[in-house]
Short mmCIF file of C-alpha atoms and ligand atoms in Angstrom, two decimals:
data_model
loop_
_atom_site.label_atom_id
_atom_site.label_comp_id
_atom_site.label_asym_id
_atom_site.label_seq_id
_atom_site.Cartn_x
_atom_site.Cartn_y
_atom_site.Cartn_z
CA MET A 1 25.99 -119.20 -21.07
CA LEU A 2 25.61 -116.95 -23.45
CA ASP A 3 25.06 -113.90 -21.55
CA LEU A 4 28.76 -113.87 -21.17
CA VAL A 5 29.65 -114.39 -24.67
CA LEU A 6 27.30 -111.75 -25.88
CA PRO A 7 25.76 -108.84 -23.55
CA LEU A 8 22.23 -109.52 -23.25
CA GLU A 9 20.25 -106.21 -22.77
CA CYS A 10 17.48 -104.73 -23.19
CA GLY A 11 18.13 -101.66 -25.98
CA GLY A 12 16.37 -99.10 -24.11
CA CYS A 13 16.80 -99.21 -20.52
CA GLY A 14 19.39 -101.50 -20.35
CA ARG A 15 18.08 -104.47 -18.43
CA PRO A 16 20.10 -107.83 -18.86
CA SER A 17 18.42 -111.20 -20.17
CA THR A 18 16.26 -109.53 -22.80
CA ARG A 19 16.99 -107.21 -25.80
CA TRP A 20 13.51 -105.19 -25.68
CA CYS A 21 11.72 -105.94 -22.66
CA GLU A 22 7.75 -105.12 -22.05
CA GLN A 23 8.22 -101.82 -20.36
CA CYS A 24 10.31 -100.04 -23.25
CA ALA A 25 7.47 -101.98 -25.34
CA ALA A 26 5.59 -100.15 -23.83
CA ALA A 27 6.88 -96.60 -24.13
CA LEU A 28 7.60 -96.71 -27.73
CA THR A 29 3.46 -98.10 -28.11
CA VAL A 30 2.15 -95.55 -30.64
CA ARG A 31 -1.64 -93.96 -28.51
CA SER A 32 -4.11 -93.35 -30.85
CA ASP A 33 -3.63 -89.51 -30.73
CA GLU A 34 0.12 -89.76 -31.51
CA PRO A 35 2.43 -89.26 -34.00
CA HIS A 36 2.07 -85.56 -32.42
CA LEU A 37 2.65 -82.66 -34.32
CA VAL A 38 5.68 -80.87 -34.03
CA SER A 39 6.90 -77.24 -34.87
CA PRO A 40 10.47 -76.98 -35.79
CA ARG A 41 12.32 -74.18 -35.67
CA LEU A 42 12.85 -74.36 -39.29
CA ASP A 43 9.64 -74.91 -41.01
CA PRO A 44 9.56 -77.30 -43.82
CA GLY A 45 6.42 -76.38 -44.85
CA VAL A 46 4.63 -79.23 -44.34
CA PRO A 47 3.35 -81.25 -41.15
CA VAL A 48 6.18 -82.54 -39.31
CA PHE A 49 4.91 -85.56 -37.14
CA SER A 50 6.89 -87.76 -34.69
CA LEU A 51 6.23 -90.90 -32.72
CA GLY A 52 7.82 -89.33 -28.96
CA ARG A 53 10.40 -87.64 -27.53
CA TYR A 54 14.38 -88.00 -27.86
CA ALA A 55 14.08 -89.06 -23.84
CA GLY A 56 14.12 -92.08 -21.77
CA SER A 57 14.33 -96.02 -23.90
CA ARG A 58 13.22 -94.23 -26.64
CA ARG A 59 16.70 -91.93 -27.27
CA ARG A 60 19.03 -94.92 -25.77
CA ALA A 61 17.34 -97.48 -28.42
CA ILE A 62 18.08 -94.48 -31.04
CA ILE A 63 21.33 -94.56 -29.61
CA GLU A 64 22.35 -98.27 -29.64
CA LEU A 65 21.22 -98.55 -33.11
CA LYS A 66 22.35 -95.46 -35.16
CA GLU A 67 25.56 -95.91 -33.29
CA ARG A 68 26.34 -99.46 -31.71
CA GLY A 69 24.73 -100.94 -34.41
CA ARG A 70 21.62 -103.37 -32.49
CA THR A 71 19.65 -103.74 -35.74
CA ASP A 72 17.07 -106.30 -33.68
CA LEU A 73 16.30 -102.71 -32.96
CA VAL A 74 14.75 -101.59 -36.64
CA ALA A 75 11.73 -104.61 -35.82
CA PRO A 76 10.14 -102.12 -32.28
CA PHE A 77 10.79 -98.70 -34.42
CA GLY A 78 9.30 -99.83 -38.05
CA GLN A 79 6.30 -101.15 -35.82
CA ALA A 80 5.85 -98.68 -34.59
CA LEU A 81 6.73 -96.37 -37.84
CA ARG A 82 4.18 -98.63 -39.32
CA GLU A 83 1.61 -97.70 -36.62
CA GLY A 84 2.37 -94.11 -36.77
CA LEU A 85 1.94 -93.88 -40.61
CA ALA A 86 -1.23 -96.25 -40.48
CA HIS A 87 -3.21 -92.94 -38.25
CA LEU A 88 -1.88 -90.23 -40.05
CA ASP A 89 -3.81 -92.31 -43.15
CA THR A 90 -6.92 -92.53 -40.70
CA TRP A 91 -6.79 -88.56 -40.32
CA GLY A 92 -6.76 -88.85 -44.13
CA ILE A 93 -2.88 -87.19 -44.40
CA VAL A 94 -1.18 -90.03 -45.93
CA ASP A 95 -2.27 -92.45 -48.18
CA SER A 96 -1.92 -96.27 -47.15
CA PRO A 97 1.04 -97.93 -48.15
CA ALA A 98 2.75 -94.67 -48.19
CA VAL A 99 6.22 -94.25 -50.35
CA LEU A 100 8.80 -93.33 -47.59
CA VAL A 101 12.34 -91.58 -48.22
CA PRO A 102 14.16 -91.94 -45.89
CA ALA A 103 16.51 -88.68 -45.28
CA PRO A 104 19.53 -88.55 -46.91
CA THR A 105 22.69 -90.20 -44.77
CA ARG A 106 26.51 -90.25 -45.86
CA ARG A 107 26.77 -92.71 -47.40
CA TRP A 108 30.73 -93.48 -45.26
CA ALA A 109 28.92 -92.97 -41.64
CA ALA A 110 25.99 -95.74 -43.48
CA ARG A 111 29.03 -98.02 -43.76
CA ARG A 112 30.87 -97.65 -40.20
CA ARG A 113 27.32 -98.16 -38.94
CA GLY A 114 26.43 -101.10 -41.08
CA GLY A 115 23.79 -100.12 -43.21
CA ASP A 116 21.70 -96.87 -43.04
CA PRO A 117 19.78 -97.50 -39.92
CA VAL A 118 16.86 -94.90 -41.11
CA THR A 119 16.53 -96.66 -43.97
CA ARG A 120 16.14 -100.08 -42.43
CA VAL A 121 13.18 -98.89 -39.86
CA ALA A 122 11.30 -97.78 -43.16
CA ARG A 123 11.94 -101.09 -45.03
CA ALA A 124 10.04 -102.65 -42.16
CA ALA A 125 7.56 -100.43 -41.96
CA SER A 126 6.55 -100.15 -45.29
CA SER A 127 6.95 -101.86 -48.49
CA GLU A 128 7.45 -98.51 -50.49
CA VAL A 129 10.56 -96.90 -49.48
CA VAL A 130 13.02 -94.83 -52.26
CA GLN A 131 15.93 -94.09 -51.27
CA ALA A 132 16.16 -90.82 -53.02
CA LEU A 133 18.36 -89.18 -51.16
CA ARG A 134 21.71 -88.49 -50.56
CA SER A 135 24.04 -86.43 -48.31
CA LYS A 136 27.38 -85.01 -50.08
CA ALA A 137 30.64 -85.49 -48.26
CA LEU A 138 31.16 -82.55 -46.95
CA ALA A 139 28.54 -82.37 -44.53
CA ARG A 140 29.25 -82.90 -41.25
CA ASP A 141 27.84 -84.32 -38.64
CA SER A 142 24.89 -81.71 -37.45
CA ALA A 143 25.42 -82.83 -33.13
CA GLY A 144 26.87 -79.44 -31.59
CA LEU A 145 26.74 -77.21 -34.58
CA SER A 146 24.35 -74.01 -34.11
CA ILE A 147 21.07 -73.48 -35.33
CA PRO A 148 22.40 -71.05 -38.46
CA ASP A 149 24.93 -73.61 -38.84
CA ARG A 150 23.48 -76.54 -39.42
CA GLN A 151 21.26 -74.44 -41.99
CA ARG A 152 24.39 -73.69 -43.91
CA ASN A 153 25.56 -77.39 -43.40
CA VAL A 154 22.57 -78.85 -45.37
CA ALA A 155 21.71 -76.13 -47.72
CA ASN A 156 22.37 -77.64 -51.27
CA ARG A 157 24.09 -80.80 -49.85
CA ILE A 158 20.97 -83.25 -50.28
CA ARG A 159 21.13 -84.25 -53.44
CA LEU A 160 18.79 -86.05 -55.70
CA VAL A 161 19.83 -89.47 -56.79
CA ARG A 162 16.70 -91.36 -57.23
CA ALA A 163 13.36 -89.83 -58.21
CA ALA A 164 10.19 -90.63 -56.16
CA HIS A 165 7.26 -89.49 -58.21
CA GLY A 166 3.65 -88.97 -56.32
CA ASP A 167 3.33 -88.62 -52.93
CA VAL A 168 5.71 -89.06 -50.33
CA VAL A 169 6.48 -89.05 -45.95
CA LEU A 170 10.33 -87.94 -45.31
CA VAL A 171 11.15 -90.37 -42.65
CA ASP A 172 14.24 -89.10 -40.42
CA ASP A 173 15.01 -90.56 -36.49
CA ILE A 174 15.40 -87.80 -35.17
CA ILE A 175 13.99 -83.87 -35.67
CA THR A 176 15.53 -80.62 -33.79
CA THR A 177 15.82 -77.94 -35.55
CA GLY A 178 13.99 -78.83 -38.47
CA ALA A 179 17.30 -78.19 -41.74
CA THR A 180 17.74 -81.43 -42.29
CA ALA A 181 13.99 -82.36 -42.90
CA THR A 182 13.75 -78.18 -45.03
CA GLU A 183 16.29 -79.30 -47.26
CA SER A 184 15.14 -82.56 -48.10
CA VAL A 185 11.47 -81.37 -48.56
CA ARG A 186 12.78 -78.56 -50.39
CA VAL A 187 14.96 -80.84 -52.93
CA LEU A 188 12.43 -83.48 -53.49
CA GLN A 189 9.83 -81.05 -54.39
CA THR A 190 11.88 -78.47 -56.80
CA THR A 191 13.82 -81.38 -58.10
CA THR A 192 10.30 -83.74 -59.21
CA GLY A 193 7.58 -82.18 -58.94
CA THR A 194 7.29 -84.87 -55.94
CA ARG A 195 4.47 -83.81 -53.34
CA VAL A 196 6.13 -84.31 -49.41
CA LEU A 197 3.17 -85.11 -48.05
CA ALA A 198 4.33 -85.07 -43.92
CA VAL A 199 7.44 -85.63 -42.13
CA LEU A 200 7.39 -88.55 -39.43
CA THR A 201 10.07 -89.00 -37.54
CA LEU A 202 10.76 -91.67 -34.40
CA ALA A 203 11.63 -88.82 -32.14
CA TYR A 204 11.48 -85.22 -31.77
CA ALA A 205 14.12 -83.10 -29.40
ZN1 ZN B 301 13.63 -102.32 -21.78
#
C-alpha cells in the first residue's frame, strides 16, 4: 500500500520494495585496498583518492542523491566515506578525525536540491566538517564542458567563506578532469595556509 503512495525502490538499481538493496550495499563496500589513487588530467598537487568508478549502482545512487533528493542515500555514502577515511588514516595519509571540506556548490543549486548532498555525506562521515568554500554564481554546471572550458569556468570562481585551519581533506562527489579540486585546493592553501592532505571523492569518471 505504501509503495503505491511513495515509489519504494533501491536508489542504486531500482529494485522494488527496498531503498538500498544488499547488492548495491555490497557494491559500495570499501575494500582493504580502497579508496584508489586516481590521476585526473588536472593535478591538484595533493593525492586524489576515489571510492570507486562512476558506474553502475554507484553512479545511479549519486544521481538519485543529487538530482532527485534521495537523502536516504546520504547514510550509505557517509559510511563508505568514513571507511575510506579510516583506510587513509591507516596508510598514514590523514589523521583521524580528519577535518573535511566539501567541494563548493552554487547556493541556488544546493537550495534547489534540498541541501548540498556532498556536505550532508561529509557530515554523515565526520563530525569535523567545515564549509569553507563557495562557488560564485557565474560558474556554470561543468557537465558538457571541455577541459579548458572547465578550467576557465572554475578559475577564480571559488572563494573562501570560512577559514579551515590545519590539515583538511577535500571531499567531492565525482572527480572528472580535476578542475574543481585543483582550484579548491589552490584557494584553501593560498588563502589561509591550510594544508590539504588529500582529495577524496565518492566516484571518479
Ligand atoms: Zn540495488
